[in-house]
PDB file of C-alpha atoms in Angstrom:
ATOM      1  CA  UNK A   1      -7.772   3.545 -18.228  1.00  0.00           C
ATOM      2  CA  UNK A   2      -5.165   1.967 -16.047  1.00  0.00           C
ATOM      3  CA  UNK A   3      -5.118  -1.513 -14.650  1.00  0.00           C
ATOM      4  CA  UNK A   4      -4.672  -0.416 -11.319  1.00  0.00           C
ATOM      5  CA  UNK A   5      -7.024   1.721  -9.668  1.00  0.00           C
ATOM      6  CA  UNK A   6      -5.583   4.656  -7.781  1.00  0.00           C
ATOM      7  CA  UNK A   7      -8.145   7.661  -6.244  1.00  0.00           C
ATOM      8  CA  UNK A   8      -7.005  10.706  -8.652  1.00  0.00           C
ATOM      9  CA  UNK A   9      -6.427  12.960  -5.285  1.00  0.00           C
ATOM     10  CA  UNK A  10      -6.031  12.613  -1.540  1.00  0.00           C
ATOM     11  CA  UNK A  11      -5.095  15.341   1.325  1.00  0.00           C
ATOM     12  CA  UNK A  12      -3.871  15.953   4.344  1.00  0.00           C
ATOM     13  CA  UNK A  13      -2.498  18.545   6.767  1.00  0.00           C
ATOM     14  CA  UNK A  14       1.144  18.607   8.478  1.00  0.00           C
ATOM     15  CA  UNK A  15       1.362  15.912  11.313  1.00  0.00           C
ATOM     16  CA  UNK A  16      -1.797  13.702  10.265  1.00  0.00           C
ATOM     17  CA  UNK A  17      -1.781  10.333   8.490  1.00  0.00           C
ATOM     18  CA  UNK A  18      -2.635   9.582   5.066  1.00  0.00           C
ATOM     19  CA  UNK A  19      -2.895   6.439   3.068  1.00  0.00           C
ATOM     20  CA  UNK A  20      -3.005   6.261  -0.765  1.00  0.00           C
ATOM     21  CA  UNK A  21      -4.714   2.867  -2.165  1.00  0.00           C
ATOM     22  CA  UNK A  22      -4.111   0.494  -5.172  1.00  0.00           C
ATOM     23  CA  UNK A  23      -6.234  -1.952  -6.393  1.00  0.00           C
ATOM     24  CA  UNK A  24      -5.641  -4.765  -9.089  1.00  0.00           C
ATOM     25  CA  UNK A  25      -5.806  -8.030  -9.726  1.00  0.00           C
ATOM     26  CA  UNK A  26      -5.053 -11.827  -9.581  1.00  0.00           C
ATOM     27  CA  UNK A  27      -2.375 -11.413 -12.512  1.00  0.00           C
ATOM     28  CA  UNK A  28      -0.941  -8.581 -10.884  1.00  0.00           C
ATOM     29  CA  UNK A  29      -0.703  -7.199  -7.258  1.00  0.00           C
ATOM     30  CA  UNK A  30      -1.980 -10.682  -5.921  1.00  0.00           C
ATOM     31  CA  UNK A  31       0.677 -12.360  -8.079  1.00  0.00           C
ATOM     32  CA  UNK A  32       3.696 -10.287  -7.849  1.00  0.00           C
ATOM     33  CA  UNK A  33       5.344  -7.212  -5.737  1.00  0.00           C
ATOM     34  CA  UNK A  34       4.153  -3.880  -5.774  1.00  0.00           C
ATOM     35  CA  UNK A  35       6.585  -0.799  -6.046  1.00  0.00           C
ATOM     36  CA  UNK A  36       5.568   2.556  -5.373  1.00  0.00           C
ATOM     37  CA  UNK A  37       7.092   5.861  -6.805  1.00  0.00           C
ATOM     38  CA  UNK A  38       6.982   9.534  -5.371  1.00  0.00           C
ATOM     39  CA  UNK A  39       6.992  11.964  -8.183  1.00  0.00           C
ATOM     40  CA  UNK A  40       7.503  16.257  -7.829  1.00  0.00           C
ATOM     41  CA  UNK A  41       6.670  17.764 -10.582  1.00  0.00           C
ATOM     42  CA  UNK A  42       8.729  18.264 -13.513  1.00  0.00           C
ATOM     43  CA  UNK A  43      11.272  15.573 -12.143  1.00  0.00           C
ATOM     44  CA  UNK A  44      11.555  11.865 -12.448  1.00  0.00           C
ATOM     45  CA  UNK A  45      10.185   9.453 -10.316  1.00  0.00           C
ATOM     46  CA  UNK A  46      11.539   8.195  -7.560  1.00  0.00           C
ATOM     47  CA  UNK A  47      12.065   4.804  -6.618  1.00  0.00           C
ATOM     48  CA  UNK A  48       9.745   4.865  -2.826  1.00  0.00           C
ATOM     49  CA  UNK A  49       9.121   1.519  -1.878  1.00  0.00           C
ATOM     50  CA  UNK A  50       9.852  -1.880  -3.572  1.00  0.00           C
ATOM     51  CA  UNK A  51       8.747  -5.611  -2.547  1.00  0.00           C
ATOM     52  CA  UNK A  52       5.754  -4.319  -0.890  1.00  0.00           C
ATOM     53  CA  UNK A  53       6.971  -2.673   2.005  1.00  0.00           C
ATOM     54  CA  UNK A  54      10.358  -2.226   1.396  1.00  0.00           C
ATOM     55  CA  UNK A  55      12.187   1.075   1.914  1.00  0.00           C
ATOM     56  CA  UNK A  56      14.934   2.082  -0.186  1.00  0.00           C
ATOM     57  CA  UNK A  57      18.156   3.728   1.624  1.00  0.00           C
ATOM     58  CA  UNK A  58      17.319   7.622   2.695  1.00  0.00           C
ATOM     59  CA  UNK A  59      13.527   7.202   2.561  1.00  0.00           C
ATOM     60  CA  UNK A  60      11.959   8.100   5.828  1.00  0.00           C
ATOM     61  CA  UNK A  61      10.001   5.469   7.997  1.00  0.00           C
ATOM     62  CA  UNK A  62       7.121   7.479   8.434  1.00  0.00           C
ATOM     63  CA  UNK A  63       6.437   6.183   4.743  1.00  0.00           C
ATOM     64  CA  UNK A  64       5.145   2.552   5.170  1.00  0.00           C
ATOM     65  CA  UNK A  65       4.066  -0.092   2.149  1.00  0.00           C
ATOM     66  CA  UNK A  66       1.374  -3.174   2.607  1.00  0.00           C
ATOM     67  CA  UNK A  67      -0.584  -5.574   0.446  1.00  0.00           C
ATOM     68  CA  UNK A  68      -2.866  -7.928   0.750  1.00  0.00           C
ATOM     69  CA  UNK A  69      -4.915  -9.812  -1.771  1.00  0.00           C
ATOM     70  CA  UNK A  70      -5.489  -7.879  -5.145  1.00  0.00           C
ATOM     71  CA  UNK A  71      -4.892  -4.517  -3.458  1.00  0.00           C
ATOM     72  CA  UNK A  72      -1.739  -2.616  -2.301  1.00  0.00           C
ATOM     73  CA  UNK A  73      -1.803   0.438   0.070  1.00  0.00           C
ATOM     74  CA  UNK A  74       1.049   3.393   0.889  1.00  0.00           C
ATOM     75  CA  UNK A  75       0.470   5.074   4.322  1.00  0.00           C
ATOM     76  CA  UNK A  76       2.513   8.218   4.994  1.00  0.00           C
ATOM     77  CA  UNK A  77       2.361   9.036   8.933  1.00  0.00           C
ATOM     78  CA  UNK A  78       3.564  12.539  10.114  1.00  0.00           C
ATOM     79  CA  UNK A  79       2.554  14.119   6.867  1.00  0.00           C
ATOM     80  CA  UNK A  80       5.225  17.132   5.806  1.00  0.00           C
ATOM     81  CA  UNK A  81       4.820  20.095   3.508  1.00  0.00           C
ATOM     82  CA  UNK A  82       7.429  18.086   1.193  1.00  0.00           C
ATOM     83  CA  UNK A  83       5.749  15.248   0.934  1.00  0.00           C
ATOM     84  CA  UNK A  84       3.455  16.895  -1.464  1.00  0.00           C
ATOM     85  CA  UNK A  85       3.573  14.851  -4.481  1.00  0.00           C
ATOM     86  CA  UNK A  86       2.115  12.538  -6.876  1.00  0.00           C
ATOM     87  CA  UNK A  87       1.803   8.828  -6.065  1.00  0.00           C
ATOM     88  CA  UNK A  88       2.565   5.707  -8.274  1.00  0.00           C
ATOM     89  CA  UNK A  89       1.898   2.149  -7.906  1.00  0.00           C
ATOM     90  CA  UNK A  90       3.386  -0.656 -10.265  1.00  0.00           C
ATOM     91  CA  UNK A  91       3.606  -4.371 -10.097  1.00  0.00           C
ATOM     92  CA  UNK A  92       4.593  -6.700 -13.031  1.00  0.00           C
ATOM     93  CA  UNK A  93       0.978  -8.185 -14.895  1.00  0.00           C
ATOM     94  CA  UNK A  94       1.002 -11.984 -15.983  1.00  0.00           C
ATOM     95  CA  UNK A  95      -1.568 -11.100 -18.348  1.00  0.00           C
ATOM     96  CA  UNK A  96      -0.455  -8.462 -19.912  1.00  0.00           C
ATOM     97  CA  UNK A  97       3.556  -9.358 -20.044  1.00  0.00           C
ATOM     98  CA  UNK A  98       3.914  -5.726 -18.867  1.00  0.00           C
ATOM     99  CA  UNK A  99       5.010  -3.658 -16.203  1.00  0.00           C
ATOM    100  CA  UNK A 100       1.716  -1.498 -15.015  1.00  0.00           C
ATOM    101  CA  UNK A 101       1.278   1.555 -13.260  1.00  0.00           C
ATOM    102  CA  UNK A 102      -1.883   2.860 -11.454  1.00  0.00           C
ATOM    103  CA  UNK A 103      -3.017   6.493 -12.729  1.00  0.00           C
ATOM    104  CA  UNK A 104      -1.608   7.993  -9.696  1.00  0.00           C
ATOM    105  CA  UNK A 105      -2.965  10.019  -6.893  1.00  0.00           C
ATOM    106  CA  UNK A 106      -1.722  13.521  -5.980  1.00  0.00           C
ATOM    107  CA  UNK A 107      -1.042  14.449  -2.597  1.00  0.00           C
ATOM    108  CA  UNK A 108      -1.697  17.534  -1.025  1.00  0.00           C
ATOM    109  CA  UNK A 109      -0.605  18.870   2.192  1.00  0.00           C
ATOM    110  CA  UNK A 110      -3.074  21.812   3.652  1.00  0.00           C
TER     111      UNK A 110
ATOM    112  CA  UNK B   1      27.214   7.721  -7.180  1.00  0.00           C
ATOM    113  CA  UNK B   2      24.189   5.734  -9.772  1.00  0.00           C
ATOM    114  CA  UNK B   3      23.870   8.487 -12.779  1.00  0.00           C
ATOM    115  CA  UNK B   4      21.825   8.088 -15.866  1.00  0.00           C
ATOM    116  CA  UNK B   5      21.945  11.009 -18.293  1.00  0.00           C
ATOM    117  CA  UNK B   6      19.685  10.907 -20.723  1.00  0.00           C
ATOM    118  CA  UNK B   7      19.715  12.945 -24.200  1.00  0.00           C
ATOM    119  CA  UNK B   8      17.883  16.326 -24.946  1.00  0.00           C
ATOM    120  CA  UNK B   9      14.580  17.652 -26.097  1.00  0.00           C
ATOM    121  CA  UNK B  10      13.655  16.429 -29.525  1.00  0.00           C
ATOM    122  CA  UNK B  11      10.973  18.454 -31.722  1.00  0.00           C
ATOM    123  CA  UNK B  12      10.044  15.692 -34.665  1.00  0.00           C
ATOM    124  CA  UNK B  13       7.155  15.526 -37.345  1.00  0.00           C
ATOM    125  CA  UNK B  14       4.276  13.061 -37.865  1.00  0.00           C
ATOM    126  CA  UNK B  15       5.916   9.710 -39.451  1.00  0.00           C
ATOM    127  CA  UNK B  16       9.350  10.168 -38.214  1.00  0.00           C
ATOM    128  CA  UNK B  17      11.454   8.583 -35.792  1.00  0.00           C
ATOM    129  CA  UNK B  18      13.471   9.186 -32.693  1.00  0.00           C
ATOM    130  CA  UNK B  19      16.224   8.014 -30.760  1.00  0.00           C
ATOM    131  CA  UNK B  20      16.353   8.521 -27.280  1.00  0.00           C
ATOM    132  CA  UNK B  21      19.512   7.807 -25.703  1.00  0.00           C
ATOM    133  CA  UNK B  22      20.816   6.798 -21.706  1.00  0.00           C
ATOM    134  CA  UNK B  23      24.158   6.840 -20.720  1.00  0.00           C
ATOM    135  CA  UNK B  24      25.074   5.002 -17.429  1.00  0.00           C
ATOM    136  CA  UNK B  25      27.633   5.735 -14.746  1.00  0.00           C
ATOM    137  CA  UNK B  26      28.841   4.773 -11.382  1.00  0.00           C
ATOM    138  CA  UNK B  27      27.774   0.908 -11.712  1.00  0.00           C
ATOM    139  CA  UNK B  28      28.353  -1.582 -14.126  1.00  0.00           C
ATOM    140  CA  UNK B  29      26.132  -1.415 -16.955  1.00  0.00           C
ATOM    141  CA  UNK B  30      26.100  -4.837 -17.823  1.00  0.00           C
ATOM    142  CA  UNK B  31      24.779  -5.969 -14.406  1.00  0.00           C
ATOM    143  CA  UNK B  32      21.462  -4.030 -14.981  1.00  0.00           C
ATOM    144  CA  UNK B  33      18.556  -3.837 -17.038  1.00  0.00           C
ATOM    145  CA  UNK B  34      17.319  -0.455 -18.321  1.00  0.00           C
ATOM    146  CA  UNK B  35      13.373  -0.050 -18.632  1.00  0.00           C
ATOM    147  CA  UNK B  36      12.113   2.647 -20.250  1.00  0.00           C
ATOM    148  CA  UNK B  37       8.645   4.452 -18.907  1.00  0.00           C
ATOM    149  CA  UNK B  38       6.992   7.605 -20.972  1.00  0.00           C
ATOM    150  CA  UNK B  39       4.532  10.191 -19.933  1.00  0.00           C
ATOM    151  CA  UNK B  40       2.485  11.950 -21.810  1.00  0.00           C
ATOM    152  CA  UNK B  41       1.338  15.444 -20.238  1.00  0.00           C
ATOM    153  CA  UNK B  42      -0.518  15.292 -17.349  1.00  0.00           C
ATOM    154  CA  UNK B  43      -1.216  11.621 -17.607  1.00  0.00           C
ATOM    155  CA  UNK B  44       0.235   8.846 -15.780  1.00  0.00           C
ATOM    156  CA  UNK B  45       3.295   6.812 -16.594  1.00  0.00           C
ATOM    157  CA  UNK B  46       3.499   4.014 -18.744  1.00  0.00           C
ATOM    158  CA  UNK B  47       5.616   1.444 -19.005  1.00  0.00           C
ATOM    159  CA  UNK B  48       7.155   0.688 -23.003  1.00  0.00           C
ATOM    160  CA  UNK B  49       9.811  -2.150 -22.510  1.00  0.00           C
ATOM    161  CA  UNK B  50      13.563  -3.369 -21.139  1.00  0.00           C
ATOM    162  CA  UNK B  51      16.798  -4.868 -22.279  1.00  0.00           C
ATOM    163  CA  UNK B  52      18.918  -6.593 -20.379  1.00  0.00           C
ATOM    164  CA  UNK B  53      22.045  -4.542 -20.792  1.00  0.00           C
ATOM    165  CA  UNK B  54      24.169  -7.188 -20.132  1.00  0.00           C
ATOM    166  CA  UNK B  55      23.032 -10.225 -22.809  1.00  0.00           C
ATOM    167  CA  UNK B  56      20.762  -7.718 -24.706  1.00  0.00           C
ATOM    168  CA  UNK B  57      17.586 -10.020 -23.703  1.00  0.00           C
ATOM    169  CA  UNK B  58      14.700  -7.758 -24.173  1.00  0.00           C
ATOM    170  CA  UNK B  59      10.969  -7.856 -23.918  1.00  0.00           C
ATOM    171  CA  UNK B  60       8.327  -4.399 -24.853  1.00  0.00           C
ATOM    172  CA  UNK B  61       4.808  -3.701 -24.468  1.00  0.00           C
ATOM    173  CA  UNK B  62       2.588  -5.260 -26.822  1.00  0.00           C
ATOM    174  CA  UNK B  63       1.287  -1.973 -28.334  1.00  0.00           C
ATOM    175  CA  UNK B  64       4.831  -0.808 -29.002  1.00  0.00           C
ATOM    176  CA  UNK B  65       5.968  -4.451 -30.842  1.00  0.00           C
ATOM    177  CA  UNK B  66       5.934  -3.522 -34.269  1.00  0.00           C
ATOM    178  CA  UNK B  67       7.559   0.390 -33.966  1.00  0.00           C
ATOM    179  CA  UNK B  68      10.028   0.112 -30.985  1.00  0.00           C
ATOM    180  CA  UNK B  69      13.765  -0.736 -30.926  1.00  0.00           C
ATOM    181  CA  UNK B  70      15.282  -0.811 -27.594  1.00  0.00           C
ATOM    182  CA  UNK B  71      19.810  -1.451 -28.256  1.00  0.00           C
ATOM    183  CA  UNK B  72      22.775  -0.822 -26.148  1.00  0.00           C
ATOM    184  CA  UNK B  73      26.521  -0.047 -26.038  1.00  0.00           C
ATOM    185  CA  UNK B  74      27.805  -2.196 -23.623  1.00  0.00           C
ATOM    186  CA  UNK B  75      31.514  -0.064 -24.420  1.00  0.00           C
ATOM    187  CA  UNK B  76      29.710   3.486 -23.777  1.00  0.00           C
ATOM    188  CA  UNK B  77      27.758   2.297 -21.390  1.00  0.00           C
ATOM    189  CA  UNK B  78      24.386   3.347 -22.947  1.00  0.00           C
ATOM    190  CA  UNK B  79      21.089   2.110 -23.970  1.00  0.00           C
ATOM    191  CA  UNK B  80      18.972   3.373 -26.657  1.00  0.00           C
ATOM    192  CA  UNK B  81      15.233   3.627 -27.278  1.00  0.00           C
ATOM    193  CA  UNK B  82      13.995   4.276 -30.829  1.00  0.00           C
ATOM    194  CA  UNK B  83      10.334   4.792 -31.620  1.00  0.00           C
ATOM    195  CA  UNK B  84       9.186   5.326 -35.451  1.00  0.00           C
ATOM    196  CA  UNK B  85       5.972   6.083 -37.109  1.00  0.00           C
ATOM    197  CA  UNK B  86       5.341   8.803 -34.476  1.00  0.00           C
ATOM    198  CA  UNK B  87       2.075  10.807 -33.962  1.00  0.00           C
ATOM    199  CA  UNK B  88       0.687  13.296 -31.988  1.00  0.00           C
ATOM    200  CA  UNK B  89      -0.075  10.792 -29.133  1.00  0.00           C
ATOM    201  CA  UNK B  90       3.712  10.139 -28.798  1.00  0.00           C
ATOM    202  CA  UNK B  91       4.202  13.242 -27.506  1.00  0.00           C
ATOM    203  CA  UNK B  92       6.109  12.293 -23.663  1.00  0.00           C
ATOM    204  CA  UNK B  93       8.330  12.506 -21.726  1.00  0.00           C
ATOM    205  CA  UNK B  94      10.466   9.504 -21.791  1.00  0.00           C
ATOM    206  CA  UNK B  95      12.529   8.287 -19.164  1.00  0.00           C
ATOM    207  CA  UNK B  96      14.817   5.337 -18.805  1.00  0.00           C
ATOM    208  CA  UNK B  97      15.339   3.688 -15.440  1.00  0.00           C
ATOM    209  CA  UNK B  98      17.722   1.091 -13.828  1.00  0.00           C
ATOM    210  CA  UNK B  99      16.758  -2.568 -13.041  1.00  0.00           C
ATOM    211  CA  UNK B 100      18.372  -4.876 -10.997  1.00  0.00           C
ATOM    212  CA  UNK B 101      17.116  -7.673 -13.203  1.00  0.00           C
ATOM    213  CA  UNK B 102      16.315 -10.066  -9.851  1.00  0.00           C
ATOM    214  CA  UNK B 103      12.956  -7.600  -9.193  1.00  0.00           C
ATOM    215  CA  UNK B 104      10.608  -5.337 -11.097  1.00  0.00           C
ATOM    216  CA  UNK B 105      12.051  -2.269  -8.758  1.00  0.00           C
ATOM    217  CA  UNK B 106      13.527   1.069 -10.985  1.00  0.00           C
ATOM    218  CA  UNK B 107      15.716   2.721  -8.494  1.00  0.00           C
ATOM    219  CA  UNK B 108      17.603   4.993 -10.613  1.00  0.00           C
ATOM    220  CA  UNK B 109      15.789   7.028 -12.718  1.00  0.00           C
ATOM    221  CA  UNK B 110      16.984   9.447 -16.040  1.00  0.00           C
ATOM    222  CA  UNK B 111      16.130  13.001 -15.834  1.00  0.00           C
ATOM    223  CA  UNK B 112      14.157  12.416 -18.863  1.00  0.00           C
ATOM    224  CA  UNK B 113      13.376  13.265 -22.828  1.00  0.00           C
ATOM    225  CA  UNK B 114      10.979  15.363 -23.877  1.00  0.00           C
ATOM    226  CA  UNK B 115       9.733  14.402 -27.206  1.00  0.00           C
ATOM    227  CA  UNK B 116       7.238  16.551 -29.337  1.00  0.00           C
ATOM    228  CA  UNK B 117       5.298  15.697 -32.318  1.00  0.00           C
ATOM    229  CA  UNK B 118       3.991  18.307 -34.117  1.00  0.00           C
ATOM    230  CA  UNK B 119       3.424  18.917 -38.080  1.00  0.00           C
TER     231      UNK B 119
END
């Protein structure tokens, strides 16, 4: 049972919009920055989006990051075949001392 | 270019211990933390703990406390993760990951360990 709430599965086809949500709490995603990680199976994550909305160097714009309150959300516009993956949240808990991750939602691109 | 290269498959028994190793390239080690994030199959990730590679500071999970060691070689420009007492439910694969210490962001990742337990 994670902390953060992700739906197991979301779907889209090429060109539409998706958005993947995250939901917490007042020791974590209201408290702190929320990172979110693209994973392909049978490789390591990959660092997405950091700070909330953040985009690292090389990742496309059509991937966009927001929070507000105890819940985070990823949007990917102009869905692709590649973008086929699974979905992480994390954000640092004041609670828990930890680093958490939500139990990830798997994209899939019809 | 950021590399971290982690160690190879390990096959261990119920009650041993493993050491899990991630050497570092193309940045200065000691600038960095290294977190270190397992996954069991088909399950999510989860988070286990970080040094700071750089004044060996570190800080783990409260479930792993009392059975994980996290060390580095600031000279070889590796970290180390060492979990005993393992069972069944250890059975991951464990990844280390760069930190830039100011944020809670892993931006380079390890290819990853596969560890088994099995009797």
């Amino acid at each position: 049972q994670s902390v953060l709430t992700q739906p197991p599965s979301t779907s889209g086809t090429p060109g539409q919009g998706v958005t993947v949500s995250c939901s917490g709490s007042s020791s974590n995603i209201a408290s702190n920055a929320v990172n979110w990680y693209q994973q392909f199976p049978g490789t390591a994550p990959k660092l997405l989006m950091y700070r909330n909305n953040q985009r690292p160097s090389g990742v496309p714009d059509r991937f966009s990051g927001s929070k507000s309150g105890t819940s985070a959300s990823l949007a990917i516009n102009g869905l692709q075949s590649e973008d086929e993956a699974d979905y992480y949240c994390a954000v640092w808990d004041n609670s828990l001392n930890s680093l958490v991750f939500g139990g990830g939602t798997k994209l899939t691109v019809l | 270019q950021v590399q971290l290269v982690q160690s190879g498959t390990e096959v261990k028994k119920p009650g041993a211990s493993v050491k899990v190793s991630c050497k570092a390239s193309g940045y200065t080690f000691t600038s960095y933390a290294v977190h270190w994030v397992r996954q069991a199959p088909g399950q999510s990730l989860e988070w286990m703990g970080w040094i700071n590679a750089g004044n060996g500071d570190k800080h783990c999970a409260q479930r792993f406390h009392d059975r994980f060691t996290l060390t580095r070689d600031t000279s070889a420009s590796t970290a180390y993760m060492e979990l005993s007492s393992l069972t069944s439910e250890d059975t991951a694969v464990y990844y280390c990951a760069r930190n830039p210490l100011t944020t809670i962001d892993l931006d380079y990742w390890g290819q990853g360990t596969l560890v088994t337990v099995t009797s």
